[in-house]
PDB file of C-alpha atoms and ligand atoms in Angstrom:
ATOM      1  CA  MET A1058      -0.155   0.239  -0.408  1.00 94.00           C
ATOM      2  CA  LEU A1059       1.365   3.482  -1.193  1.00 98.00           C
ATOM      3  CA  ARG A1060       1.044   6.230   2.165  1.00 98.00           C
ATOM      4  CA  VAL A1061      -0.259   9.130   0.580  1.00 98.00           C
ATOM      5  CA  LEU A1062      -0.703  12.787   1.931  1.00 98.00           C
ATOM      6  CA  VAL A1063      -2.556  15.519   0.395  1.00 98.00           C
ATOM      7  CA  ASN A1064      -1.520  19.204   0.337  1.00 98.00           C
ATOM      8  CA  GLY A1065      -4.491  21.367   0.493  1.00 98.00           C
ATOM      9  CA  ALA A1066      -6.767  18.402   1.625  1.00 98.00           C
ATOM     10  CA  ASP A1067      -9.826  20.567   2.226  1.00 98.00           C
ATOM     11  CA  GLY A1068      -9.675  22.370  -1.208  1.00 98.00           C
ATOM     12  CA  ARG A1069     -12.016  21.701  -4.089  1.00 95.00           C
ATOM     13  CA  MET A1070      -9.541  19.439  -5.596  1.00 96.00           C
ATOM     14  CA  GLY A1071      -7.566  18.025  -2.510  1.00 98.00           C
ATOM     15  CA  SER A1072     -10.773  17.224  -1.002  1.00 98.00           C
ATOM     16  CA  GLN A1073     -11.639  15.135  -4.371  1.00 98.00           C
ATOM     17  CA  VAL A1074      -7.764  13.443  -4.230  1.00 98.00           C
ATOM     18  CA  VAL A1075      -8.281  12.814  -0.225  1.00 98.00           C
ATOM     19  CA  LYS A1076     -11.965  10.743  -1.868  1.00 98.00           C
ATOM     20  CA  ALA A1077     -10.189   8.882  -4.499  1.00 98.00           C
ATOM     21  CA  VAL A1078      -7.180   7.789  -2.377  1.00 98.00           C
ATOM     22  CA  TYR A1079      -9.200   6.312   0.016  1.00 98.00           C
ATOM     23  CA  GLU A1080     -11.401   4.411  -2.188  1.00 98.00           C
ATOM     24  CA  ASP A1081      -8.464   3.429  -3.979  1.00 98.00           C
ATOM     25  CA  LYS A1082      -7.130  -0.534  -2.804  1.00 97.00           C
ATOM     26  CA  GLU A1083      -3.614   0.024  -3.763  1.00 98.00           C
ATOM     27  CA  LEU A1084      -3.332   3.377  -1.468  1.00 98.00           C
ATOM     28  CA  GLU A1085      -3.454   4.646   1.747  1.00 98.00           C
ATOM     29  CA  PHE A1086      -4.817   7.994   3.053  1.00 98.00           C
ATOM     30  CA  VAL A1087      -2.696   8.684   6.035  1.00 98.00           C
ATOM     31  CA  GLY A1088      -2.845  12.638   6.128  1.00 98.00           C
ATOM     32  CA  GLY A1089      -3.875  16.117   4.984  1.00 98.00           C
ATOM     33  CA  VAL A1090      -2.340  19.526   5.335  1.00 98.00           C
ATOM     34  CA  SER A1091      -4.086  22.940   4.827  1.00 98.00           C
ATOM     35  CA  VAL A1092      -4.134  26.738   6.081  1.00 98.00           C
ATOM     36  CA  THR A1093      -7.663  26.239   6.606  1.00 98.00           C
ATOM     37  CA  SER A1094     -10.124  23.921   8.208  1.00 98.00           C
ATOM     38  CA  ILE A1095      -7.422  22.914  10.533  1.00 98.00           C
ATOM     39  CA  GLY A1096      -8.956  20.119  13.054  1.00 98.00           C
ATOM     40  CA  GLU A1097     -11.692  19.253  11.128  1.00 98.00           C
ATOM     41  CA  ASP A1098     -11.858  15.753   9.639  1.00 98.00           C
ATOM     42  CA  CYS A1099     -10.634  15.277   6.275  1.00 98.00           C
ATOM     43  CA  GLY A1100     -12.881  11.963   5.355  1.00 98.00           C
ATOM     44  CA  GLU A1101     -15.706  14.750   6.427  1.00 98.00           C
ATOM     45  CA  LEU A1102     -14.555  17.627   4.773  1.00 98.00           C
ATOM     46  CA  ALA A1103     -14.631  15.132   1.279  1.00 98.00           C
ATOM     47  CA  GLY A1104     -17.799  13.980   2.002  1.00 97.00           C
ATOM     48  CA  ILE A1105     -16.823  10.263   2.799  1.00 98.00           C
ATOM     49  CA  GLY A1106     -17.740   9.950   6.539  1.00 97.00           C
ATOM     50  CA  THR A1107     -15.206  10.438   9.106  1.00 98.00           C
ATOM     51  CA  LEU A1108     -11.629   8.758   8.857  1.00 98.00           C
ATOM     52  CA  GLY A1109     -10.222  10.198  12.192  1.00 98.00           C
ATOM     53  CA  ILE A1110      -7.566  12.237  10.499  1.00 98.00           C
ATOM     54  CA  PRO A1111      -7.793  15.808  10.756  1.00 98.00           C
ATOM     55  CA  VAL A1112      -6.864  18.100   8.841  1.00 98.00           C
ATOM     56  CA  ARG A1113      -3.362  19.213   9.751  1.00 98.00           C
ATOM     57  CA  GLU A1114      -1.041  22.717   9.851  1.00 98.00           C
ATOM     58  CA  GLY A1115       2.820  22.790   8.992  1.00 98.00           C
ATOM     59  CA  LEU A1116       3.947  20.734   5.808  1.00 98.00           C
ATOM     60  CA  ALA A1117       7.129  19.811   7.370  1.00 98.00           C
ATOM     61  CA  LYS A1118       6.432  18.862  10.569  1.00 98.00           C
ATOM     62  CA  SER A1119       3.252  16.469   9.091  1.00 98.00           C
ATOM     63  CA  LEU A1120       5.718  15.093   6.288  1.00 98.00           C
ATOM     64  CA  GLU A1121       8.368  14.117   9.514  1.00 98.00           C
ATOM     65  CA  ASP A1122       5.192  12.687  11.615  1.00 98.00           C
ATOM     66  CA  ILE A1123       3.654  11.191   9.286  1.00 98.00           C
ATOM     67  CA  LYS A1124       6.332   9.675   6.436  1.00 98.00           C
ATOM     68  CA  PRO A1125       3.944   9.527   3.477  1.00 98.00           C
ATOM     69  CA  ASP A1126       5.099   7.616   0.297  1.00 98.00           C
ATOM     70  CA  VAL A1127       3.790  10.401  -1.868  1.00 98.00           C
ATOM     71  CA  VAL A1128       2.407  13.746  -1.294  1.00 98.00           C
ATOM     72  CA  VAL A1129      -0.263  15.017  -3.527  1.00 98.00           C
ATOM     73  CA  ASP A1130      -0.702  18.754  -3.927  1.00 98.00           C
ATOM     74  CA  PHE A1131      -3.769  20.816  -4.874  1.00 98.00           C
ATOM     75  CA  THR A1132      -2.653  24.258  -3.167  1.00 98.00           C
ATOM     76  CA  ILE A1133      -1.922  27.574  -4.529  1.00 97.00           C
ATOM     77  CA  PRO A1134       0.488  28.818  -7.065  1.00 95.00           C
ATOM     78  CA  LYS A1135       2.458  31.478  -4.401  1.00 96.00           C
ATOM     79  CA  VAL A1136       3.335  28.563  -2.231  1.00 98.00           C
ATOM     80  CA  ILE A1137       3.391  25.665  -4.599  1.00 98.00           C
ATOM     81  CA  PHE A1138       7.286  25.710  -5.310  1.00 98.00           C
ATOM     82  CA  ASP A1139       8.497  25.486  -2.267  1.00 98.00           C
ATOM     83  CA  ASN A1140       5.510  22.954  -1.044  1.00 98.00           C
ATOM     84  CA  ALA A1141       7.586  21.002  -4.013  1.00 98.00           C
ATOM     85  CA  LYS A1142      11.292  21.655  -2.417  1.00 98.00           C
ATOM     86  CA  ILE A1143      10.195  20.607   1.272  1.00 98.00           C
ATOM     87  CA  VAL A1144       8.867  17.397   0.339  1.00 98.00           C
ATOM     88  CA  MET A1145      11.198  16.483  -1.883  1.00 98.00           C
ATOM     89  CA  GLU A1146      13.983  17.736   0.711  1.00 97.00           C
ATOM     90  CA  HIS A1147      12.201  15.118   3.167  1.00 98.00           C
ATOM     91  CA  GLY A1148      13.129  12.390   0.173  1.00 97.00           C
ATOM     92  CA  ILE A1149       9.282  11.780  -0.584  1.00 98.00           C
ATOM     93  CA  HIS A1150       7.855  11.571  -3.725  1.00 98.00           C
ATOM     94  CA  MET A1151       5.864  14.937  -5.084  1.00 98.00           C
ATOM     95  CA  VAL A1152       2.942  15.140  -7.368  1.00 98.00           C
ATOM     96  CA  VAL A1153       2.028  18.399  -8.664  1.00 98.00           C
ATOM     97  CA  GLY A1154      -1.398  19.619  -9.544  1.00 97.00           C
ATOM     98  CA  THR A1155      -1.508  23.194  -7.997  1.00 97.00           C
ATOM     99  CA  THR A1156      -0.514  25.370 -11.202  1.00 91.00           C
ATOM    100  CA  GLY A1157       1.553  28.448 -11.835  1.00 89.00           C
ATOM    101  CA  LEU A1158       5.189  27.073 -11.843  1.00 94.00           C
ATOM    102  CA  THR A1159       7.081  28.460 -14.539  1.00 93.00           C
ATOM    103  CA  ALA A1160       9.388  26.608 -16.724  1.00 92.00           C
ATOM    104  CA  SER A1161      12.809  27.538 -15.018  1.00 97.00           C
ATOM    105  CA  GLN A1162      10.771  26.772 -11.526  1.00 97.00           C
ATOM    106  CA  ARG A1163      10.201  22.993 -12.965  1.00 97.00           C
ATOM    107  CA  THR A1164      13.998  22.957 -14.417  1.00 97.00           C
ATOM    108  CA  GLU A1165      15.079  23.966 -10.786  1.00 98.00           C
ATOM    109  CA  LEU A1166      12.548  21.406  -8.701  1.00 98.00           C
ATOM    110  CA  GLY A1167      14.212  18.664 -11.126  1.00 98.00           C
ATOM    111  CA  LYS A1168      17.232  19.246  -9.801  1.00 98.00           C
ATOM    112  CA  ILE A1169      16.661  19.180  -6.370  1.00 98.00           C
ATOM    113  CA  ALA A1170      14.588  16.023  -7.408  1.00 98.00           C
ATOM    114  CA  ASP A1171      17.588  14.697  -8.771  1.00 97.00           C
ATOM    115  CA  GLU A1172      19.534  15.643  -5.706  1.00 97.00           C
ATOM    116  CA  HIS A1173      17.701  13.767  -3.252  1.00 97.00           C
ATOM    117  CA  LYS A1174      17.124  10.958  -5.226  1.00 97.00           C
ATOM    118  CA  THR A1175      13.122  11.147  -5.019  1.00 98.00           C
ATOM    119  CA  ASN A1176      10.718  12.042  -8.011  1.00 98.00           C
ATOM    120  CA  ILE A1177       8.421  14.630  -8.934  1.00 98.00           C
ATOM    121  CA  PHE A1178       5.485  14.455 -11.278  1.00 98.00           C
ATOM    122  CA  ILE A1179       3.797  18.126 -12.009  1.00 97.00           C
ATOM    123  CA  ALA A1180       0.941  18.123 -15.005  1.00 95.00           C
ATOM    124  CA  PRO A1181      -1.056  21.129 -15.702  1.00 88.00           C
ATOM    125  CA  ASN A1182      -4.241  18.971 -16.364  1.00 90.00           C
ATOM    126  CA  PHE A1183      -5.002  15.502 -15.280  1.00 95.00           C
ATOM    127  CA  SER A1184      -7.578  14.678 -17.592  1.00 94.00           C
ATOM    128  CA  ILE A1185      -7.322  12.411 -20.185  1.00 92.00           C
ATOM    129  CA  GLY A1186      -9.603  14.274 -22.374  1.00 95.00           C
ATOM    130  CA  ALA A1187      -7.605  17.387 -21.806  1.00 95.00           C
ATOM    131  CA  VAL A1188      -3.951  15.564 -22.610  1.00 94.00           C
ATOM    132  CA  LEU A1189      -5.416  14.128 -26.020  1.00 95.00           C
ATOM    133  CA  MET A1190      -6.832  17.750 -26.824  1.00 97.00           C
ATOM    134  CA  MET A1191      -3.240  19.172 -26.631  1.00 96.00           C
ATOM    135  CA  LYS A1192      -1.770  15.828 -28.454  1.00 95.00           C
ATOM    136  CA  VAL A1193      -4.536  16.645 -31.105  1.00 97.00           C
ATOM    137  CA  SER A1194      -3.561  20.135 -31.312  1.00 98.00           C
ATOM    138  CA  GLU A1195       0.149  19.354 -31.833  1.00 97.00           C
ATOM    139  CA  ILE A1196      -0.748  16.767 -35.011  1.00 97.00           C
ATOM    140  CA  ILE A1197      -2.637  19.628 -36.700  1.00 98.00           C
ATOM    141  CA  ALA A1198      -0.743  22.878 -35.843  1.00 98.00           C
ATOM    142  CA  PRO A1199       1.794  21.767 -38.820  1.00 98.00           C
ATOM    143  CA  TYR A1200      -1.144  21.925 -41.291  1.00 97.00           C
ATOM    144  CA  MET A1201      -2.866  24.694 -39.657  1.00 97.00           C
ATOM    145  CA  PRO A1202      -0.520  26.969 -38.186  1.00 96.00           C
ATOM    146  CA  ASP A1203      -3.309  30.101 -37.247  1.00 97.00           C
ATOM    147  CA  ALA A1204      -3.881  29.205 -33.943  1.00 98.00           C
ATOM    148  CA  GLU A1205      -6.000  30.794 -31.004  1.00 98.00           C
ATOM    149  CA  ILE A1206      -6.864  29.335 -27.321  1.00 98.00           C
ATOM    150  CA  ILE A1207      -9.706  30.321 -25.485  1.00 98.00           C
ATOM    151  CA  GLU A1208      -9.764  28.748 -21.873  1.00 98.00           C
ATOM    152  CA  LEU A1209     -12.747  29.482 -19.503  1.00 98.00           C
ATOM    153  CA  HIS A1210     -12.554  28.609 -15.811  1.00 97.00           C
ATOM    154  CA  HIS A1211     -14.506  29.240 -12.471  1.00 96.00           C
ATOM    155  CA  ASN A1212     -13.700  32.911 -10.942  1.00 97.00           C
ATOM    156  CA  ASN A1213     -12.347  31.653  -7.917  1.00 95.00           C
ATOM    157  CA  LYS A1214      -9.213  30.095  -9.789  1.00 93.00           C
ATOM    158  CA  LEU A1215      -6.024  32.481  -9.188  1.00 91.00           C
ATOM    159  CA  ASP A1216      -4.003  32.285 -12.477  1.00 92.00           C
ATOM    160  CA  ALA A1217      -4.179  33.427 -16.156  1.00 95.00           C
ATOM    161  CA  PRO A1218      -3.909  32.153 -18.399  1.00 96.00           C
ATOM    162  CA  SER A1219      -4.226  28.639 -17.360  1.00 95.00           C
ATOM    163  CA  GLY A1220      -1.627  26.233 -17.150  1.00 91.00           C
ATOM    164  CA  THR A1221      -3.033  23.972 -20.035  1.00 93.00           C
ATOM    165  CA  ALA A1222      -3.545  27.062 -22.206  1.00 96.00           C
ATOM    166  CA  ILE A1223       0.143  28.054 -21.828  1.00 94.00           C
ATOM    167  CA  LEU A1224       1.492  24.292 -22.443  1.00 93.00           C
ATOM    168  CA  THR A1225      -0.881  23.742 -25.531  1.00 96.00           C
ATOM    169  CA  ALA A1226       0.209  26.590 -26.955  1.00 97.00           C
ATOM    170  CA  GLU A1227       3.978  26.059 -26.021  1.00 95.00           C
ATOM    171  CA  LYS A1228       3.575  22.703 -28.277  1.00 96.00           C
ATOM    172  CA  ILE A1229       1.382  23.864 -31.194  1.00 98.00           C
ATOM    173  CA  ASN A1230       4.361  25.912 -31.488  1.00 98.00           C
ATOM    174  CA  ASP A1231       6.637  23.649 -31.656  1.00 97.00           C
ATOM    175  CA  ALA A1232       4.862  21.394 -33.908  1.00 98.00           C
ATOM    176  CA  ARG A1233       4.809  24.341 -36.487  1.00 97.00           C
ATOM    177  CA  LYS A1234       8.363  25.149 -35.920  1.00 97.00           C
ATOM    178  CA  ALA A1235       9.471  21.739 -36.297  1.00 97.00           C
ATOM    179  CA  ALA A1236       7.651  21.356 -39.538  1.00 97.00           C
ATOM    180  CA  HIS A1237       8.973  25.090 -40.529  1.00 98.00           C
ATOM    181  CA  ALA A1238       4.759  26.530 -40.901  1.00 96.00           C
ATOM    182  CA  GLU A1239       4.073  29.651 -40.331  1.00 94.00           C
ATOM    183  CA  ALA A1240       0.656  31.675 -39.052  1.00 94.00           C
ATOM    184  CA  ALA A1241      -0.687  34.642 -41.429  1.00 92.00           C
ATOM    185  CA  PRO A1242       0.475  38.068 -40.269  1.00 91.00           C
ATOM    186  CA  ASP A1243      -2.091  39.596 -37.218  1.00 91.00           C
ATOM    187  CA  LYS A1244      -3.067  42.986 -38.910  1.00 93.00           C
ATOM    188  CA  THR A1245      -5.059  44.060 -36.060  1.00 95.00           C
ATOM    189  CA  HIS A1246      -4.589  47.055 -34.521  1.00 94.00           C
ATOM    190  CA  GLU A1247      -5.385  47.049 -30.285  1.00 95.00           C
ATOM    191  CA  SER A1248      -7.448  50.007 -29.517  1.00 96.00           C
ATOM    192  CA  LEU A1249      -7.784  48.671 -26.054  1.00 97.00           C
ATOM    193  CA  GLU A1250      -5.008  46.875 -24.657  1.00 95.00           C
ATOM    194  CA  GLY A1251      -5.237  43.082 -24.229  1.00 94.00           C
ATOM    195  CA  ALA A1252      -8.193  42.809 -26.854  1.00 97.00           C
ATOM    196  CA  ARG A1253      -6.142  40.052 -28.611  1.00 97.00           C
ATOM    197  CA  GLY A1254      -5.481  38.426 -25.202  1.00 97.00           C
ATOM    198  CA  ALA A1255      -2.387  37.448 -23.861  1.00 97.00           C
ATOM    199  CA  LYS A1256       0.486  36.073 -26.212  1.00 96.00           C
ATOM    200  CA  VAL A1257       2.257  32.512 -25.383  1.00 95.00           C
ATOM    201  CA  ASP A1258       4.652  32.567 -28.167  1.00 92.00           C
ATOM    202  CA  ASP A1259       2.984  34.428 -30.816  1.00 92.00           C
ATOM    203  CA  ILE A1260      -0.530  32.134 -30.157  1.00 97.00           C
ATOM    204  CA  PRO A1261      -3.203  34.494 -28.519  1.00 98.00           C
ATOM    205  CA  VAL A1262      -4.608  32.950 -25.337  1.00 98.00           C
ATOM    206  CA  HIS A1263      -8.153  34.541 -24.166  1.00 98.00           C
ATOM    207  CA  SER A1264      -8.771  34.101 -20.271  1.00 98.00           C
ATOM    208  CA  VAL A1265     -12.799  33.733 -19.246  1.00 98.00           C
ATOM    209  CA  ARG A1266     -13.297  34.024 -15.614  1.00 98.00           C
ATOM    210  CA  LEU A1267     -16.885  33.219 -14.822  1.00 98.00           C
ATOM    211  CA  GLN A1268     -18.582  31.202 -11.886  1.00 97.00           C
ATOM    212  CA  GLY A1269     -20.344  27.909 -13.466  1.00 95.00           C
ATOM    213  CA  TYR A1270     -17.527  27.113 -15.626  1.00 96.00           C
ATOM    214  CA  VAL A1271     -15.251  24.525 -13.720  1.00 93.00           C
ATOM    215  CA  ALA A1272     -12.131  23.894 -16.083  1.00 94.00           C
ATOM    216  CA  HIS A1273     -12.782  24.228 -20.294  1.00 97.00           C
ATOM    217  CA  GLN A1274     -10.695  24.977 -23.326  1.00 98.00           C
ATOM    218  CA  GLN A1275     -11.142  25.889 -26.728  1.00 98.00           C
ATOM    219  CA  VAL A1276      -7.881  25.510 -29.591  1.00 98.00           C
ATOM    220  CA  LEU A1277      -9.273  27.381 -32.747  1.00 98.00           C
ATOM    221  CA  PHE A1278      -6.898  26.630 -35.566  1.00 98.00           C
ATOM    222  CA  GLY A1279      -8.294  28.959 -38.975  1.00 97.00           C
ATOM    223  CA  GLY A1280      -7.620  27.874 -42.733  1.00 95.00           C
ATOM    224  CA  TYR A1281      -8.026  28.471 -46.224  1.00 93.00           C
ATOM    225  CA  GLY A1282     -11.881  29.365 -46.227  1.00 96.00           C
ATOM    226  CA  GLU A1283     -12.307  26.494 -43.436  1.00 97.00           C
ATOM    227  CA  LEU A1284     -11.668  26.355 -39.045  1.00 98.00           C
ATOM    228  CA  LEU A1285     -11.143  23.556 -36.780  1.00 98.00           C
ATOM    229  CA  THR A1286     -12.406  23.858 -33.278  1.00 98.00           C
ATOM    230  CA  ILE A1287     -11.468  21.495 -30.494  1.00 98.00           C
ATOM    231  CA  ARG A1288     -13.135  22.007 -27.248  1.00 98.00           C
ATOM    232  CA  HIS A1289     -12.615  19.806 -23.780  1.00 97.00           C
ATOM    233  CA  ASP A1290     -14.990  20.220 -21.108  1.00 97.00           C
ATOM    234  CA  SER A1291     -13.817  19.190 -17.392  1.00 93.00           C
ATOM    235  CA  LEU A1292     -17.800  19.072 -16.061  1.00 93.00           C
ATOM    236  CA  ASP A1293     -16.834  17.520 -12.581  1.00 92.00           C
ATOM    237  CA  ARG A1294     -13.622  17.878 -10.839  1.00 91.00           C
ATOM    238  CA  LYS A1295     -13.715  13.796 -10.567  1.00 93.00           C
ATOM    239  CA  SER A1296     -12.599  14.146 -14.284  1.00 94.00           C
ATOM    240  CA  PHE A1297      -8.568  14.695 -13.012  1.00 95.00           C
ATOM    241  CA  MET A1298      -9.174  11.948 -10.350  1.00 97.00           C
ATOM    242  CA  PRO A1299      -8.121   8.392 -12.665  1.00 96.00           C
ATOM    243  CA  GLY A1300      -4.712  10.980 -13.985  1.00 96.00           C
ATOM    244  CA  VAL A1301      -4.035  11.698 -10.214  1.00 98.00           C
ATOM    245  CA  ILE A1302      -4.414   8.145  -9.019  1.00 98.00           C
ATOM    246  CA  LEU A1303      -2.321   7.215 -12.056  1.00 97.00           C
ATOM    247  CA  ALA A1304       0.578  10.038 -10.953  1.00 98.00           C
ATOM    248  CA  VAL A1305       1.015   8.717  -7.594  1.00 98.00           C
ATOM    249  CA  LYS A1306       1.167   5.106  -8.648  1.00 98.00           C
ATOM    250  CA  LYS A1307       3.464   5.555 -10.984  1.00 98.00           C
ATOM    251  CA  VAL A1308       5.772   8.619  -9.652  1.00 98.00           C
ATOM    252  CA  GLY A1309       7.681   6.295  -7.466  1.00 98.00           C
ATOM    253  CA  SER A1310       9.263   4.474 -11.134  1.00 97.00           C
ATOM    254  CA  HIS A1311      10.073   7.703 -12.918  1.00 97.00           C
ATOM    255  CA  PRO A1312      13.602   9.191 -11.689  1.00 97.00           C
ATOM    256  CA  GLY A1313      13.709  12.860 -11.362  1.00 97.00           C
ATOM    257  CA  LEU A1314      11.123  15.169 -12.900  1.00 98.00           C
ATOM    258  CA  THR A1315       8.157  14.076 -15.189  1.00 98.00           C
ATOM    259  CA  PHE A1316       6.236  17.214 -16.655  1.00 95.00           C
ATOM    260  CA  GLY A1317       2.850  15.847 -18.554  1.00 93.00           C
ATOM    261  CA  LEU A1318       0.167  13.134 -17.991  1.00 94.00           C
ATOM    262  CA  GLU A1319       1.022  12.113 -21.473  1.00 90.00           C
ATOM    263  CA  ASN A1320       4.658  10.387 -20.131  1.00 93.00           C
ATOM    264  CA  PHE A1321       2.154   7.862 -17.891  1.00 91.00           C
ATOM    265  CA  LEU A1322      -0.483   7.016 -20.535  1.00 87.00           C
TER     266      LEU A1322
HETATM  267  P1  LIG B1001      -8.723  25.307  -3.599  1.00 59.20           P
HETATM  268  O1  LIG B1001      -8.531  27.071  -3.304  1.00 59.20           O
HETATM  269  O2  LIG B1001     -10.309  25.236  -3.456  1.00 59.20           O
HETATM  270  O3  LIG B1001      -7.974  24.790  -2.909  1.00 59.20           O
HETATM  271  C1  LIG B1001      -6.980  25.166  -2.331  1.00 59.20           C
HETATM  272  C2  LIG B1001      -6.862  25.126  -0.871  1.00 59.20           C
HETATM  273  O4  LIG B1001      -5.165  24.939  -0.470  1.00 59.20           O
HETATM  274  C3  LIG B1001      -7.582  26.005   0.333  1.00 59.20           C
HETATM  275  O5  LIG B1001      -8.042  25.096   1.103  1.00 59.20           O
HETATM  276  C4  LIG B1001      -6.208  26.221   1.003  1.00 59.20           C
HETATM  277  O6  LIG B1001      -7.032  26.668   2.518  1.00 59.20           O
HETATM  278  C5  LIG B1001      -4.787  25.409   0.848  1.00 59.20           C
HETATM  279  N1  LIG B1001      -3.585  26.371   1.016  1.00 59.20           N
HETATM  280  C6  LIG B1001      -3.380  27.494   0.638  1.00 59.20           C
HETATM  281  N2  LIG B1001      -2.129  27.780   1.019  1.00 59.20           N
HETATM  282  C7  LIG B1001      -1.539  26.752   1.587  1.00 59.20           C
HETATM  283  C8  LIG B1001      -0.359  26.253   1.989  1.00 59.20           C
HETATM  284  N3  LIG B1001       0.966  27.175   2.097  1.00 59.20           N
HETATM  285  N4  LIG B1001      -0.562  24.894   2.266  1.00 59.20           N
HETATM  286  C9  LIG B1001      -1.652  24.006   2.455  1.00 59.20           C
HETATM  287  N5  LIG B1001      -2.381  24.649   1.916  1.00 59.20           N
HETATM  288  C10 LIG B1001      -2.828  25.858   1.332  1.00 59.20           C
HETATM  289  O7  LIG B1001      -8.040  25.574  -4.845  1.00 59.20           O
HETATM  290  P2  LIG B1001      -8.629  24.369  -6.088  1.00 59.20           P
HETATM  291  O8  LIG B1001      -9.832  24.752  -7.207  1.00 59.20           O
HETATM  292  O9  LIG B1001      -8.600  23.237  -5.232  1.00 59.20           O
HETATM  293  O10 LIG B1001      -7.522  24.406  -7.293  1.00 59.20           O
HETATM  294  C11 LIG B1001      -5.805  23.998  -6.410  1.00 59.20           C
HETATM  295  C12 LIG B1001      -4.908  24.229  -7.459  1.00 59.20           C
HETATM  296  O11 LIG B1001      -5.630  23.239  -8.422  1.00 59.20           O
HETATM  297  C13 LIG B1001      -4.723  25.652  -8.488  1.00 59.20           C
HETATM  298  O12 LIG B1001      -3.578  25.896  -8.435  1.00 59.20           O
HETATM  299  C14 LIG B1001      -5.398  25.162  -9.377  1.00 59.20           C
HETATM  300  O13 LIG B1001      -5.091  26.091 -10.510  1.00 59.20           O
HETATM  301  C15 LIG B1001      -5.152  24.074  -9.604  1.00 59.20           C
HETATM  302  N6  LIG B1001      -5.921  22.870 -10.463  1.00 59.20           N
HETATM  303  C16 LIG B1001      -4.994  21.807 -11.341  1.00 59.20           C
HETATM  304  C17 LIG B1001      -5.757  20.909 -12.489  1.00 59.20           C
HETATM  305  C18 LIG B1001      -4.627  20.095 -13.014  1.00 59.20           C
HETATM  306  O14 LIG B1001      -5.188  18.964 -13.722  1.00 59.20           O
HETATM  307  N7  LIG B1001      -3.381  19.861 -12.646  1.00 59.20           N
HETATM  308  C19 LIG B1001      -7.090  20.862 -11.990  1.00 59.20           C
HETATM  309  C20 LIG B1001      -7.734  21.808 -11.369  1.00 59.20           C
HETATM  310  C21 LIG B1001      -7.404  22.695 -10.422  1.00 59.20           C
END
C-alpha cells in the first residue's frame, strides 16, 4: 500500500483527491494538510464520512510525523515551489497538480529531485481528455498553423492563463516550428490593450473567468476558407482523479522530474 498525504486537503481539488485515494485499494490516505479547516476531519470534508484524520497545519512537521510515500499537492500558485522543495528535501515523492510553476522553477525542482534521489511529477492538467486535446493540437498545428486558444474557468481560479493553455500553446508552437509552418500575420491594431489576448509565443490566449465554469478550453485553428475547433470540458473535478491516481502510483518509478500526464499514459 502506498501511503499518501494530501496538501490542500480541504480544497476543491484536494478533497476530491482524499476521496479518490481513500477509495483506491492500492493506496492508503494517511494525512491532510492545509492552512484552513485545521482540526476538521478530512473524510467529512471530502463527503466520505469520518476517517479520524484531522486536517493538520505545517507541511514539514506533518511529513516528519506521518512519513508518507507520496504527497499530492493542490494548493495555490504562490506556495507550490516551496511546498515541492520541502517534500523532496524529506526524500518523499511529489505529485503536483497546483498550477503556476514557471519553466525555470520546474527545472530547478528537477535538480532538487535529482539531488535528493526523489521524484516529482507535475501536470498542468490531469484529465485524459485535456491531454488528448493537446496531442491532437500538436498534430493539427503543422497543417493549420493559425491558432488561438480560449480557456474558460470558474472565477475562483487564481492564475491566468491556465497552465493547460500555456502548455497547449507551447506544443502548437513547437509542432509548427518543427514543420517550418508559419501563422499568417495578424494585421489588427488593438484600440484597447489586451483585446487580442495574452501571447504565449505568438499564439493569442484568452482567459474567461465566470462562476459556473469548471475547466474548459477551445483551440481554434484557421485555414483557407475553413476552421477547425477542438473543445474540451471538465464538467466535474472528478474528471481529474483517474489521472491523479495514475500519477501517484507511477511517480515512484520515474526518476527525477516528469512533466505532463502524457508521459504516464
Ligand atoms: P482551492 O482554493 O479550492 O484549494 C486550495 C487549498 O489549498 C485551500 O483549501 C487552501 O486553504 C489550501 N492552501 C493554501 N495555501 C496553503 C499552504 N501554504 N499549505 C497548504 N494548503 C494551503 O483551489 P482548487 O480549485 O482546489 O485548486 C488548487 C490548485 O489546483 C490551483 O492551482 C488550480 O489551478 C489547480 N488545478 C489543477 C488541476 C490539474 O489538473 N492539474 C485541475 C484543477 C485545478
